[in-house]
């Protein structure tokens, strides 16, 4: 499997083994997102996401070593001042260490599987391995992928209005609140909030062999 390359964009997605459900309750979705941020903020810039019952999608960019170091310095200072404040995995170290995005994602999947098995009284693996990744090299395709990810609940018949779906980044991007999402960068791709919303409404969902995972 191709290694995640520094400064490259990726569509990362995966599902449960045999398409089994990996999120059974509201708390499961939020647990996954919380620990996604904890394990991956230092290594990945996140542009959009959507979690569904049996699979998930993320659009990310791998941070450079310099970006990792800058974030490490920023959050380690916070950690030393008040260790009750949120900080990403790795910032509790005394000295900076380069983090591997593949390893951090593996930490996330392992942590979630351990807890899911406890909640569901099951054993064994939960996710298909290895996780799927597709490098995105066409900058114009990024906006298509953002819309595809946010509209995924419609494709699967989960809801009729993707804007109200609670486990995607669509609404988070439009809110003027702090977030681990690269909201300003995403909105700049579209030309602002109005154009961002309009692009989602006008898009006709096209499922291609590169996007389809089910």
Coordinates of C-alpha atoms in Angstrom, one line a residue, residues 14-185:
X14 CA -12.9 2.7 5.0
X15 CA -15.7 0.5 6.2
X16 CA -16.5 -2.2 8.7
X17 CA -15.5 -5.8 7.9
X18 CA -18.1 -7.4 5.6
X19 CA -19.8 -3.9 5.6
X20 CA -20.8 -4.4 9.2
X21 CA -22.0 -1.3 11.1
X22 CA -19.2 0.5 13.0
X23 CA -21.3 3.2 14.5
X24 CA -24.4 2.0 16.5
X25 CA -25.2 5.0 18.7
X26 CA -24.7 8.8 18.6
X27 CA -22.0 8.5 21.2
X28 CA -20.0 6.2 18.9
X29 CA -19.8 8.9 16.2
X30 CA -18.7 11.5 18.6
X31 CA -16.1 9.2 20.2
X32 CA -14.6 8.5 16.8
X33 CA -14.4 12.2 15.8
X34 CA -12.9 13.2 19.2
X35 CA -10.2 10.6 18.9
X36 CA -9.6 11.3 15.2
X37 CA -8.7 14.9 16.2
X38 CA -6.6 13.7 19.1
X39 CA -4.5 11.3 17.1
X40 CA -4.4 13.1 13.8
X41 CA -4.4 16.8 14.2
X42 CA -0.6 17.0 14.4
X43 CA -0.2 15.0 11.2
X44 CA -3.2 15.8 9.0
X45 CA -5.0 18.9 7.8
X46 CA -8.7 18.0 7.6
X47 CA -11.0 19.6 5.0
X48 CA -14.1 17.6 5.2
X49 CA -15.5 14.4 6.6
X50 CA -18.7 12.3 6.9
X51 CA -19.4 9.3 9.1
X52 CA -22.1 6.8 8.2
X53 CA -23.3 3.6 9.9
X54 CA -20.8 1.3 8.2
X55 CA -18.1 3.5 6.7
X56 CA -16.5 7.0 6.7
X57 CA -14.8 9.5 4.4
X58 CA -12.2 12.2 5.1
X59 CA -10.4 14.6 2.8
X60 CA -7.0 15.5 4.3
X61 CA -3.6 16.8 3.5
X62 CA -0.4 15.4 5.2
X63 CA 1.4 18.1 7.2
X64 CA 5.0 18.7 6.5
X65 CA 7.6 18.1 9.2
X66 CA 7.9 21.8 9.8
X67 CA 4.1 22.2 10.2
X68 CA 4.2 19.3 12.8
X69 CA 7.0 21.0 14.7
X70 CA 5.2 24.4 14.8
X71 CA 2.1 22.8 16.1
X72 CA 4.1 20.7 18.6
X73 CA 5.6 23.9 20.0
X74 CA 2.3 25.7 20.1
X75 CA 0.4 22.9 22.0
X76 CA 3.2 21.8 24.2
X77 CA 3.3 25.3 25.6
X78 CA -0.4 25.0 26.4
X79 CA 0.1 21.6 27.8
X80 CA 2.8 22.8 30.2
X81 CA 0.7 25.8 31.3
X82 CA -2.6 23.9 31.8
X83 CA -2.6 20.2 31.0
X84 CA -6.4 20.2 31.2
X85 CA -6.6 22.0 27.9
X86 CA -7.0 20.1 24.7
X87 CA -3.9 19.1 22.9
X88 CA -3.1 16.6 20.1
X89 CA -1.4 13.3 20.6
X90 CA 2.4 13.8 20.7
X91 CA 2.4 17.1 22.5
X92 CA 2.8 15.5 25.8
X93 CA 6.3 14.5 24.8
X94 CA 9.2 16.6 26.2
X95 CA 11.0 16.7 22.8
X96 CA 9.5 16.9 19.3
X97 CA 9.2 13.6 17.4
X98 CA 8.0 13.3 13.8
X99 CA 4.6 11.5 13.7
X100 CA 3.6 9.1 11.0
X101 CA 0.1 9.7 9.6
X102 CA -0.5 6.0 8.9
X103 CA 0.6 5.1 12.4
X104 CA -1.7 7.8 13.9
X105 CA -4.6 6.5 11.9
X106 CA -3.8 3.0 13.1
X107 CA -3.8 4.3 16.7
X108 CA -7.3 5.7 16.1
X109 CA -8.7 2.5 14.6
X110 CA -7.2 0.4 17.3
X111 CA -8.5 2.7 20.1
X112 CA -12.0 2.8 18.5
X113 CA -12.1 -1.0 17.9
X114 CA -11.1 -1.7 21.5
X115 CA -13.9 0.5 22.8
X116 CA -16.5 -0.7 20.3
X117 CA -15.8 -4.3 21.1
X118 CA -16.3 -3.5 24.8
X119 CA -19.6 -1.6 24.1
X120 CA -20.9 -4.4 21.8
X121 CA -19.5 -7.4 23.7
X122 CA -17.7 -8.6 20.6
X123 CA -14.1 -9.5 19.8
X124 CA -11.8 -9.3 16.8
X125 CA -11.1 -6.7 14.0
X126 CA -13.7 -4.1 13.1
X127 CA -12.3 -2.3 10.1
X128 CA -11.2 -3.6 6.7
X129 CA -7.4 -3.5 6.4
X130 CA -5.5 -1.7 5.1
X131 CA -7.6 1.5 5.2
X132 CA -8.3 3.0 1.7
X133 CA -6.6 6.1 0.4
X134 CA -6.6 7.9 -2.9
X135 CA -4.2 10.7 -3.6
X136 CA -5.8 13.8 -5.1
X137 CA -3.5 15.7 -7.4
X138 CA -6.1 17.7 -9.4
X139 CA -6.8 20.9 -7.3
X140 CA -10.2 21.5 -9.1
X141 CA -11.3 18.0 -8.0
X142 CA -11.0 18.9 -4.4
X143 CA -14.2 20.9 -4.5
X144 CA -16.0 18.0 -6.1
X145 CA -14.7 15.7 -3.4
X146 CA -15.9 18.0 -0.6
X147 CA -19.4 18.1 -2.1
X148 CA -19.3 14.3 -2.6
X149 CA -18.4 13.6 1.0
X150 CA -21.0 15.9 2.4
X151 CA -23.8 14.6 0.1
X152 CA -22.9 10.9 0.8
X153 CA -25.9 10.5 3.2
X154 CA -28.3 11.2 0.4
X155 CA -26.6 8.6 -1.8
X156 CA -27.1 6.0 0.8
X157 CA -30.7 7.0 1.5
X158 CA -30.1 8.0 5.1
X159 CA -31.6 11.5 4.8
X160 CA -33.1 13.8 2.2
X161 CA -31.3 16.9 3.3
X162 CA -27.6 16.5 3.7
X163 CA -27.3 19.9 5.4
X164 CA -29.0 18.5 8.5
X165 CA -27.0 15.3 8.8
X166 CA -25.2 15.6 12.2
X167 CA -22.1 13.5 11.4
X168 CA -20.5 15.5 8.6
X169 CA -18.4 18.6 8.4
X170 CA -20.8 20.6 6.2
X171 CA -22.4 22.6 9.0
X172 CA -19.2 22.9 11.0
X173 CA -17.5 24.6 8.0
X174 CA -20.2 27.3 7.9
X175 CA -20.0 28.1 11.6
X176 CA -17.7 30.8 12.9
X177 CA -16.3 28.7 15.8
X178 CA -12.9 27.2 16.5
X179 CA -12.4 23.8 14.9
X180 CA -9.7 21.4 13.8
X181 CA -11.1 21.7 10.3
X182 CA -9.3 23.9 7.7
X183 CA -12.5 25.9 7.3
X184 CA -11.0 29.1 5.8
X185 CA -9.1 27.2 3.2

